[in-house]
Coordinates of C-alpha atoms and ligand atoms in Angstrom, one line a residue:
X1 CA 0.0 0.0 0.0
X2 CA 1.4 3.3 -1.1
X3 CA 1.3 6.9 0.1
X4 CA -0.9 8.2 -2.7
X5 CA -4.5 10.4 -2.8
X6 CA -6.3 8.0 -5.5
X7 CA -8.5 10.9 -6.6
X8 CA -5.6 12.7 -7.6
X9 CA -4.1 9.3 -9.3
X10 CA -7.7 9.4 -11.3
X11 CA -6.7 12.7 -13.1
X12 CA -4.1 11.0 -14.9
X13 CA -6.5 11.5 -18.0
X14 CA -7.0 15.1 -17.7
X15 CA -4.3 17.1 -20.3
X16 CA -3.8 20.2 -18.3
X17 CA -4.9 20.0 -14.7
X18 CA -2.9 23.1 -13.5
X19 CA -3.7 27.0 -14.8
X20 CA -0.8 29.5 -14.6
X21 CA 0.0 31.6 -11.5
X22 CA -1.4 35.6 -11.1
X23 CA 1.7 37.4 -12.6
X24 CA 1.5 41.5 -12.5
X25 CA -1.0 43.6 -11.2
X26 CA -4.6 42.2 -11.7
X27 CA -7.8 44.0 -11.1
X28 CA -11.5 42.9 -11.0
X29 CA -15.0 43.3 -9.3
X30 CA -14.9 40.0 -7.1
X31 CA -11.4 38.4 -5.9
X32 CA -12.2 34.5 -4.5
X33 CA -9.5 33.2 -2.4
X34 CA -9.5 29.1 -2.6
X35 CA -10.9 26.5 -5.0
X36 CA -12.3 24.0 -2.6
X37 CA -16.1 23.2 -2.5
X38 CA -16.8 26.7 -1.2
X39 CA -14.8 28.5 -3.4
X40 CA -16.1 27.2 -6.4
X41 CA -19.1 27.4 -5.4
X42 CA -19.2 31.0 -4.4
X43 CA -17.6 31.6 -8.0
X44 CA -20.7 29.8 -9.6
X45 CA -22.6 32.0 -8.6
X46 CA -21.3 34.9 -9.9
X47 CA -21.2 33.1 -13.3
X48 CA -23.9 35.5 -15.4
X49 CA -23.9 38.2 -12.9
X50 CA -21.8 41.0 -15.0
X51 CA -18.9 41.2 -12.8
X52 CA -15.4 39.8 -13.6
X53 CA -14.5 37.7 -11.1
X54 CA -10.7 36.3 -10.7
X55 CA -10.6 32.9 -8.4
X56 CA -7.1 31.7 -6.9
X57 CA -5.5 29.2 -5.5
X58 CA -2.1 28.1 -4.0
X59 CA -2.6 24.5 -5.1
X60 CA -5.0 23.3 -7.8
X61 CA -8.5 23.6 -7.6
X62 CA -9.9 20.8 -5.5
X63 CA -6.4 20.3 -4.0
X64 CA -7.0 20.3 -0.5
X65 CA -9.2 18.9 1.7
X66 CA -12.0 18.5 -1.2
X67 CA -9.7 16.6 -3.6
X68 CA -8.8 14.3 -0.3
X69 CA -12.1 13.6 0.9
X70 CA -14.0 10.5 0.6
X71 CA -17.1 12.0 -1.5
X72 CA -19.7 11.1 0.8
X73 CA -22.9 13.5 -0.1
X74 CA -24.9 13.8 3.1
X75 CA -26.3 16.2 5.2
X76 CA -24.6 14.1 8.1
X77 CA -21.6 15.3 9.2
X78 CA -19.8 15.6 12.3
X79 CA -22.8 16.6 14.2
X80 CA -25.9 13.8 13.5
X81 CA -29.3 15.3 13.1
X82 CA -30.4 14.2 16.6
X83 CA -27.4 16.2 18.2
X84 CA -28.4 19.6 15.9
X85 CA -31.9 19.0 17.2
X86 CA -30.8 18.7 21.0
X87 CA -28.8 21.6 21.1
X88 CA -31.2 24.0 18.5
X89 CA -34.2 23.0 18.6
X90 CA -36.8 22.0 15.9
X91 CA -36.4 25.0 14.2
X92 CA -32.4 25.4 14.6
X93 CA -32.6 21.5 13.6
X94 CA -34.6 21.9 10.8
X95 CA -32.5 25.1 9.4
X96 CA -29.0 23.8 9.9
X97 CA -30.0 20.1 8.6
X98 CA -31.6 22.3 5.8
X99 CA -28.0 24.2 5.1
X100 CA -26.4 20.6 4.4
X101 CA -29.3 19.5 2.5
X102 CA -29.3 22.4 0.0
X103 CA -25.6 21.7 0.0
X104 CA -26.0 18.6 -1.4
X105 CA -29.0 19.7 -3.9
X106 CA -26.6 22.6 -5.4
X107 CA -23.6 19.6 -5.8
X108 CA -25.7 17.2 -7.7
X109 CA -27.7 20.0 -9.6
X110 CA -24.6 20.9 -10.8
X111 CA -23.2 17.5 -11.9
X112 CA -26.3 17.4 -13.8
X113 CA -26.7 20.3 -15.3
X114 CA -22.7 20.4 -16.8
X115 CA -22.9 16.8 -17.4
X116 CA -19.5 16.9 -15.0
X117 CA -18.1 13.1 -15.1
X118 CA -17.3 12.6 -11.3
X119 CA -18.1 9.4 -10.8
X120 CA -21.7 10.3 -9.1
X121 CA -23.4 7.3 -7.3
X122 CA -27.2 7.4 -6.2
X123 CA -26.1 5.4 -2.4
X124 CA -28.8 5.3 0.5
X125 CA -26.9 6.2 4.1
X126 CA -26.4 3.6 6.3
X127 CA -25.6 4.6 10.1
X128 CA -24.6 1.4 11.5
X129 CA -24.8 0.9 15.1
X130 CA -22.1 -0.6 17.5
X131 CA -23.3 -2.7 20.5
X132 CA -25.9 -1.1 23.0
X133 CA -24.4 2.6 22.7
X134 CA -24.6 2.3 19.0
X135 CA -28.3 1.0 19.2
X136 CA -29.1 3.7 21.3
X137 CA -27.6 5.9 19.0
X138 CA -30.2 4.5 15.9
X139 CA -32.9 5.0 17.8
X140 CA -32.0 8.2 18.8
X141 CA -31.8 9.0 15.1
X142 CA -34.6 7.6 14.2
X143 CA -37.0 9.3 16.7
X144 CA -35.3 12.9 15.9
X145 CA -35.7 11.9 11.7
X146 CA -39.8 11.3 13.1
X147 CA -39.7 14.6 15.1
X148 CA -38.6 16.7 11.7
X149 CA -40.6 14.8 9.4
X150 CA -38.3 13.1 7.7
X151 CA -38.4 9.4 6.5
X152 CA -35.7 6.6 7.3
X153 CA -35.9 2.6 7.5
X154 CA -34.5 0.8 10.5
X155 CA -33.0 -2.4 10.8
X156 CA -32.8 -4.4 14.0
X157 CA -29.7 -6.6 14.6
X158 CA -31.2 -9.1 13.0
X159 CA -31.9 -7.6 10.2
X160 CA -28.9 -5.7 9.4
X161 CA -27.1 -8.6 7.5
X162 CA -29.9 -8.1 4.6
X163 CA -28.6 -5.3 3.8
X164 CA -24.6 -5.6 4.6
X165 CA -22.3 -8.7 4.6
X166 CA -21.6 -8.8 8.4
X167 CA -23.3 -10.1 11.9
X168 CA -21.5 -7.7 13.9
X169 CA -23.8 -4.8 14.2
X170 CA -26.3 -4.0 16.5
X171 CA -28.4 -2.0 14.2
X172 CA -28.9 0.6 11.2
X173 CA -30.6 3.4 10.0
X174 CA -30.7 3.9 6.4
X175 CA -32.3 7.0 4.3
X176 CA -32.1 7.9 1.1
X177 CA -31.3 11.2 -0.9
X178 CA -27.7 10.8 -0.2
X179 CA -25.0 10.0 -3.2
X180 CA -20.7 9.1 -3.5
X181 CA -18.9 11.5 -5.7
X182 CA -15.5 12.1 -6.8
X183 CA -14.8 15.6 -5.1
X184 CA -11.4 16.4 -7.3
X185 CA -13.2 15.6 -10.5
X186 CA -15.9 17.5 -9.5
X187 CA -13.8 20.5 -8.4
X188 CA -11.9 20.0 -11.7
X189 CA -15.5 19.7 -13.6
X190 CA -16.7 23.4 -11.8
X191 CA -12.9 24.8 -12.8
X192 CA -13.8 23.7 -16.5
X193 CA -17.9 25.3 -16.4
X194 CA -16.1 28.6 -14.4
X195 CA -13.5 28.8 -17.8
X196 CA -16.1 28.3 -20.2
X197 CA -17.8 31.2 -18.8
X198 CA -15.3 33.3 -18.3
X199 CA -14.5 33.2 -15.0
X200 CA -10.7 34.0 -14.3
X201 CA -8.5 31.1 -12.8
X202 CA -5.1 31.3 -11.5
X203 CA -3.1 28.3 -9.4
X204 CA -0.1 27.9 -7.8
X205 CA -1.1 31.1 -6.5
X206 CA -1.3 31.3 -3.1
X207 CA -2.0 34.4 -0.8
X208 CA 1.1 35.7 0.9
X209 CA -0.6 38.8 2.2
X210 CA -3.7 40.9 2.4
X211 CA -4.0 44.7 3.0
X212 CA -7.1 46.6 2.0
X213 CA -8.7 45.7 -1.4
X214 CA -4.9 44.1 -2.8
X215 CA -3.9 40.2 -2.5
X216 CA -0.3 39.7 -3.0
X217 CA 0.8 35.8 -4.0
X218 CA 4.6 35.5 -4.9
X219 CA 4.5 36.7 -8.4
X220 CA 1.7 39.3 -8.6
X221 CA -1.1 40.9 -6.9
X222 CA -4.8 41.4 -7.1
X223 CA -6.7 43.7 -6.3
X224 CA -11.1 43.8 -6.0
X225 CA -13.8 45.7 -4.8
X226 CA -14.9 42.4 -2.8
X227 CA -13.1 39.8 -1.6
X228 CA -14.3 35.9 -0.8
X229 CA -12.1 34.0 1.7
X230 CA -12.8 30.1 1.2
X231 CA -9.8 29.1 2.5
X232 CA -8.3 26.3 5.1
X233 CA -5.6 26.0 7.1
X234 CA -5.8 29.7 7.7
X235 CA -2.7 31.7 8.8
X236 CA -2.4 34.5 11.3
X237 CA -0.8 37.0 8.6
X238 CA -4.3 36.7 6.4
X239 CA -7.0 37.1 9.0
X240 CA -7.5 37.2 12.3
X241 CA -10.0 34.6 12.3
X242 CA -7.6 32.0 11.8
X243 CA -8.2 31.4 15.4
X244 CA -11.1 30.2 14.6
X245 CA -10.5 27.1 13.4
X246 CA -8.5 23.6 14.2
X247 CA -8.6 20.3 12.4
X248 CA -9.7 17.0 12.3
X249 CA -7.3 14.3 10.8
X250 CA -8.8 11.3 9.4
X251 CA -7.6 8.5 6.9
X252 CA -8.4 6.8 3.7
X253 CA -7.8 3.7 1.4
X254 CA -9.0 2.3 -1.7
X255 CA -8.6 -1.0 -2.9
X256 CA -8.4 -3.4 -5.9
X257 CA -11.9 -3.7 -7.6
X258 CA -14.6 -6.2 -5.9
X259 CA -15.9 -9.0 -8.4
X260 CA -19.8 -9.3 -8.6
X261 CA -20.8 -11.7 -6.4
X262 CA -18.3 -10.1 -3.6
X263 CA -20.6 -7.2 -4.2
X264 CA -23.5 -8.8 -4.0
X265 CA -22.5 -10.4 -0.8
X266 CA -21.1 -7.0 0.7
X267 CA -24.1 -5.4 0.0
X268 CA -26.7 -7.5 -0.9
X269 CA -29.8 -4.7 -1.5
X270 CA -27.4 -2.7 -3.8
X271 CA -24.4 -0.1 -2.6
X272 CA -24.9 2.2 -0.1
X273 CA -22.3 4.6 1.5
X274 CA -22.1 3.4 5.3
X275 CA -20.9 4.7 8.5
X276 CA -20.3 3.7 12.4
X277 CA -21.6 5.0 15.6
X278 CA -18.2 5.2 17.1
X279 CA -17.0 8.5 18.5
X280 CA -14.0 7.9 15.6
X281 CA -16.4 6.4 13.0
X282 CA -15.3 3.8 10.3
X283 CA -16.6 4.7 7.0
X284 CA -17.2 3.1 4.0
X285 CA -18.6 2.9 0.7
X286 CA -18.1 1.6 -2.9
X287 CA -17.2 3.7 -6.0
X288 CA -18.2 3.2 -9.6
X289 CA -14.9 1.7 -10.2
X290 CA -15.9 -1.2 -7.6
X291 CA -13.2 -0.5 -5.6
X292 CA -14.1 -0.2 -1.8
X293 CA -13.2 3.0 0.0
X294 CA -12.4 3.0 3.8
X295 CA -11.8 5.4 5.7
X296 CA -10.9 6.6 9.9
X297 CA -8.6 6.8 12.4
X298 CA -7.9 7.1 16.1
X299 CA -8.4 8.9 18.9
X300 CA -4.6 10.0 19.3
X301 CA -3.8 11.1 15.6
X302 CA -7.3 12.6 15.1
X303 CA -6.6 15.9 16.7
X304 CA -3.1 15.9 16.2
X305 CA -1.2 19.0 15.2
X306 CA 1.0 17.5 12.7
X307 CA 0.2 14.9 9.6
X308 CA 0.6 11.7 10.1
X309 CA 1.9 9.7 7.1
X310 CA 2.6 6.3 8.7
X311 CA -0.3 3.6 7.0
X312 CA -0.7 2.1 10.7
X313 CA -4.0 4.1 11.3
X314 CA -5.4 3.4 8.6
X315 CA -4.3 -0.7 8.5
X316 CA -5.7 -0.9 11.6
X317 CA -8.8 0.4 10.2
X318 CA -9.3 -1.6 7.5
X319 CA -8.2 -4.9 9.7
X320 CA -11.1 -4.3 12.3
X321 CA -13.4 -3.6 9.1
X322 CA -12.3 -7.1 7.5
X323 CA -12.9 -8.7 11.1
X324 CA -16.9 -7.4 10.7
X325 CA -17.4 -8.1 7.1
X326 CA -16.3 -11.4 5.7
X327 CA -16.5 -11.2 2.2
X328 CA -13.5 -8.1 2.3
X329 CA -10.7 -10.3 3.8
X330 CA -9.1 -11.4 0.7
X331 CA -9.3 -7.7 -0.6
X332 CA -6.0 -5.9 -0.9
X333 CA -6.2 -2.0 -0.7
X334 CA -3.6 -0.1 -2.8
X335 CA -3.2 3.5 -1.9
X336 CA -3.9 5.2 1.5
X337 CA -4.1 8.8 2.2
X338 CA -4.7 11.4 5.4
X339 CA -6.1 14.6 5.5
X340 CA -6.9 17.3 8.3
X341 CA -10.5 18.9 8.2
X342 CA -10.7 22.3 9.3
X343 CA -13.6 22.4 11.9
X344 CA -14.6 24.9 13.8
X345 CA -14.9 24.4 18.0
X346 CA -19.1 23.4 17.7
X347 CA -18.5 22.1 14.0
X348 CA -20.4 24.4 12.7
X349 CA -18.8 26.6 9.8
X350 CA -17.9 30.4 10.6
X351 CA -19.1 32.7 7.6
X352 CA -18.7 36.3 8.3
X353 CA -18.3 40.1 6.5
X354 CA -15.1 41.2 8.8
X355 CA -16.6 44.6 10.3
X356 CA -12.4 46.1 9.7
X357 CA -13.0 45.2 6.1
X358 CA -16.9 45.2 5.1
X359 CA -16.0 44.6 1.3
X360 CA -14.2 41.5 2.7
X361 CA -16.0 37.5 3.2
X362 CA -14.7 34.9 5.5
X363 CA -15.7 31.1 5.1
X364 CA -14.0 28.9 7.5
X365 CA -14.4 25.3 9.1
X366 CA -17.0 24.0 7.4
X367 CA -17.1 20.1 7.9
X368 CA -18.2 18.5 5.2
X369 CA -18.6 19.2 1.1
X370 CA -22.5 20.4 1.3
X371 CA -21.7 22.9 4.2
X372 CA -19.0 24.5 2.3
X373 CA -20.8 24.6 -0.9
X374 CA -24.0 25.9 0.7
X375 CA -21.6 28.6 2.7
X376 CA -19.4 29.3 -0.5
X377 CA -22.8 30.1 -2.5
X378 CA -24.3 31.8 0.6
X379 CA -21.1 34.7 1.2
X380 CA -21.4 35.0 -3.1
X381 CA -25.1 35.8 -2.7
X382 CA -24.8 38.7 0.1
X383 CA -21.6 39.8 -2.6
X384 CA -24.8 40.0 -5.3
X385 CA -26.8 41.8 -2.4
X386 CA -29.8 38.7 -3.2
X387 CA -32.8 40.2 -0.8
X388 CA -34.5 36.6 -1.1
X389 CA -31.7 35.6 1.2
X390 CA -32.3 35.4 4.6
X391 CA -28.6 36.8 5.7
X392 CA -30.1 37.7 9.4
X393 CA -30.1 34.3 10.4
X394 CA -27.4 32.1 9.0
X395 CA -25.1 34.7 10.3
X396 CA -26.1 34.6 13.5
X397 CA -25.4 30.6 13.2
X398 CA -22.4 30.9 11.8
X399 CA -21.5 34.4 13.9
X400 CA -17.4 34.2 14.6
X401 CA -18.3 35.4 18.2
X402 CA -20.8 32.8 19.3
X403 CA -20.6 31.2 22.6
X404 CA -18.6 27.8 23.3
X405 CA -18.4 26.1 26.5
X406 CA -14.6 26.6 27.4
X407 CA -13.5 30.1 26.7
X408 CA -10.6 31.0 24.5
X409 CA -8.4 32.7 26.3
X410 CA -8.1 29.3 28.2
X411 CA -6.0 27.9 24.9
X412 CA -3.5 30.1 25.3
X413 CA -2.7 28.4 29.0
X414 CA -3.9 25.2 27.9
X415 CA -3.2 25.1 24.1
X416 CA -5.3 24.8 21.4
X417 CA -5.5 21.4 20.8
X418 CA -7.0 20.5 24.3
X419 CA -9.6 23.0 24.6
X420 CA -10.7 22.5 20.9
X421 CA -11.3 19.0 21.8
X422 CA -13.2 19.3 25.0
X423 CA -15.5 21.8 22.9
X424 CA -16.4 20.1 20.2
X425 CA -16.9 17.0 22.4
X426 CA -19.6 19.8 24.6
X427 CA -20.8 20.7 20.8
X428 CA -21.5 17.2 20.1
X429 CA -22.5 15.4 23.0
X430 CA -23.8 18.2 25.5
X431 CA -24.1 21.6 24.0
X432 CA -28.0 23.2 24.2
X433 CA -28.5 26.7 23.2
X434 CA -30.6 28.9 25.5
X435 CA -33.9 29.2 22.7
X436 CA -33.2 25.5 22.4
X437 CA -35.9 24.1 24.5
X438 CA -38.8 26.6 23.5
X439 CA -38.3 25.0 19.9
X440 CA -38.4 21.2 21.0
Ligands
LIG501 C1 -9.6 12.7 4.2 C2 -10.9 13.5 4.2 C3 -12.1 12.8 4.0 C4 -13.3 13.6 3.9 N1 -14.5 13.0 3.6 C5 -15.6 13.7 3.4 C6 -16.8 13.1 2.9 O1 -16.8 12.0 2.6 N2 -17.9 13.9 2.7 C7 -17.8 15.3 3.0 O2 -18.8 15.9 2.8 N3 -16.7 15.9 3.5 C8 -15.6 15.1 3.7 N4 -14.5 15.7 4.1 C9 -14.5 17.1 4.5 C10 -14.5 18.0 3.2 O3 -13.5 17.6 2.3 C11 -14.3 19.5 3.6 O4 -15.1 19.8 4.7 C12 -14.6 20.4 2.4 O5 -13.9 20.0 1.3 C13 -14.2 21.8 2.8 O6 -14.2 22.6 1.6 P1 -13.5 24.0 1.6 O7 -13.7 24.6 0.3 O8 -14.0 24.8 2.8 O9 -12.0 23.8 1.9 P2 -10.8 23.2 1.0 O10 -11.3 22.1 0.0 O11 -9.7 22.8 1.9 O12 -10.4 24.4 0.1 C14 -9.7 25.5 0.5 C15 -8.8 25.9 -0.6 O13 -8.1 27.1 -0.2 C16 -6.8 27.1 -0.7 N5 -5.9 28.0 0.1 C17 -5.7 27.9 1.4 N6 -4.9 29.0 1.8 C18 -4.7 29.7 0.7 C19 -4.0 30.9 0.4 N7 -3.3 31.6 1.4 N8 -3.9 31.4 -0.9 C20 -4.6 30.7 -1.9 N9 -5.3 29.6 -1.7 C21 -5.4 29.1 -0.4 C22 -6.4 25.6 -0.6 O14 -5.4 25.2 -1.5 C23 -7.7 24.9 -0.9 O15 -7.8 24.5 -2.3 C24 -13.3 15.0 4.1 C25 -12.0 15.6 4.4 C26 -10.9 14.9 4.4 C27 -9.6 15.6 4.6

């Protein structure tokens, strides 16, 4: 098994995957900052709207953490629906669910519409649960799916081998409306639709510095009226809010193409992208290739500050998977790769017009493809000044000054790492909201 992102490996095709870099003095109505999910999607939907827009980016675009990710469109992320709906309430629930959903709508809308080949795959969710907690965990799901009025099928323990190869779970949820893409090749599609309609791209063009309306990467500079941050791993000399954000690392592997009837034993109702109720899930799901893609970690290398390249995590990962599911044993996986996931402290994304620099957009942390496409397309919107928006209240959600349980100021005697941890576990496990409980 080698050190290798496969996504990247499947752009071997593609005859020019890299633009130039910004060179000289550039000017235009809308700067974006970072190709990612949210970048692209904030440059979408400027497409049509008169104003030249310039998008850059240090790497390709799709070459971070979208062009590492395992593709899984969901409205699940790091926070399950029945932990949005304990700490906001129906309504808060119902809105932020509602974010990741239109998320994934805009992704697959535009798959369809541009005809992008990205390997999109119509697979159900399956939340697997893992002994008593994890049953506990369906239900809990299942009730809070009820409560918002949305449909799901559950499987009891029995019943969970009908639908995947393995005795070893204690029960599932499944729903549908959920799909597997190839993020890079779909960041690569966008890049291609954003050309085509004369939309400005420049990579290997990362920015060095900021002041006032100007960018300044190592060749160049660019200068706009407005100015979209989508970017990660955020450093101190580009915005303040850097402190906003940590990460998450988690691993992946793919392996050498299933045969039919392995399929058919793996999942015997048809593919569907899966997932544990661990606290550090195991995640998996098949592409159109057939290949299986796995995917995890631990809890020591999750929040750790540094990469880590070693293929330990992820064997491990994959070993435990092969215990629970028979039919993968045999399988040999070819390529593993890590990545960190900016998050935010109560994974949920920060989006914000920095009061010092009102012509300037900040989208940070968002965990998952759909909330950074829905953010990236949200921060473009208020740009276009769209009054059908409701700006008021996904602000406030996403508000860089919202309340977490820890304060800040404790990182700085504690470091970040720790207190990040204990608040996202408080986000995820504990966290209500005051206007929480009038909702429920
Ligand atoms: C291994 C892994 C698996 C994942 N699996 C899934 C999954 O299955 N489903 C899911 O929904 N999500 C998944 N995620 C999370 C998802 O990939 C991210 O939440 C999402 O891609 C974030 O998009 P983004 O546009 O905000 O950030 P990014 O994709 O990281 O984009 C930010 C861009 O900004 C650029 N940039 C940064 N700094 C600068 C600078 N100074 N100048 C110029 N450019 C800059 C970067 O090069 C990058 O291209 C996974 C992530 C990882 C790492």
């Amino acid at each position: 098994m080698i050190l290798q992102d496969w996504w990247f490996t499947t752009l071997l095709g593609i005859k020019e995957p890299i633009r130039e870099p910004v060179r000289g003095q550039i000017k235009t109505d809308v700067l974006i900052v970072g190709a990612g999910a949210a970048g692209l999607a904030a440059a979408l939907r400027l497409v049509g709207s008169g104003k030249k827009v310039v998008l850059i980016d240090k790497n390709i675009c799709g070459g971070s953490s979208t062009g590492k990710s395992a593709g899984f469109l969901t409205p699940d992320s790091e926070l399950e629906l029945s932990q949005l709906l304990r700490k906001y309430g129906t309504k808060g629930a119902k809105d932020l669910w509602g974010v990741a959903s239109k998320g994934v709508e805009i992704m697959v809308d535009n798959i369809k519409k541009h005809q992008i080949e990205c390997d999109l795959q119509v697979q159900d969710c399956l939340f697997l649960g893992k002994g008593a907690s994890g049953w506990k965990d369906v239900q809990d799901e299942v009730e809070s799916r009820e409560k918002l009025g949305y449909s799901s099928k559950v499987y009891r323990e029995s019943e969970v081998p009908s639908v995947i190869g393995s005795n070893a779970y204690s029960g599932a949820i499944r729903y549908t409306g959920t799909y597997g893409v190839n993020a890079l090749l779909y960041a690569q599609g966008i890049k291609q639709v954003l050309l085509d309609n004369g939309i400005e791209i420049y990579e290997s063009s990362e920015v060095l510095s900021w002041e006032g309306h100007t960018v300044r990467t190592h060749l160049g500079s660019v200068t706009a009226d407005k100015i979209i941050f989508c970017i990660d791993k955020p450093k101190p000399e580009i915005t303040k809010y850097h402190e906003s954000v940590y990460h998450a690392q988690t691993f992946l592997s793919i392996s050498e193409p299933l045969g039919d009837d392995d399929i058919a034993k793996l999942f015997p109702q048809g593919p569907l992208q899966c997932w544990d109720s661990d606290l550090v899930y195991t995640y998996f799901r098949l592409t159109g290739t057939k290949r299986l893609l796995v995917g995890g970690g631990n809890m020591l290398t999750t929040y750790a500050k540094n990469d880590t390249t070693a293929p330990r995590v992820i064997d491990h990962v994959i070993n435990e998977l092969k215990e629970k599911i028979p039919v993968i044993r045999p399988l040999r996986f070819i390529q593993y790769w890590q990545g960190r996931i900016d998050m935010t402290r109560d994974l949920i994304p920060t989006v914000l017009v920095d009061p010092e620099h009102p012509w300037t957009h900040f989208v940070l942390g968002c965990v998952g493809l759909p909330w950074a496409t829905f953010c990236g397309d949200f921060a473009a919107r208020n740009v276009l000044d769209d009054k059908e928006l409701d700006s008021e209240k996904f602000y406030r959600y996403f508000s860089p000054t919202r309340k977490f349980f820890l304060p800040l100021w404790l990182e700085h005697i504690l470091g970040k790492k720790i207190v990040f941890t204990v608040n996202n576990a408080w986000a995820k496990y504990r966290q209500k909201d005051p206007k929480a409980a009038e909702s429920l």
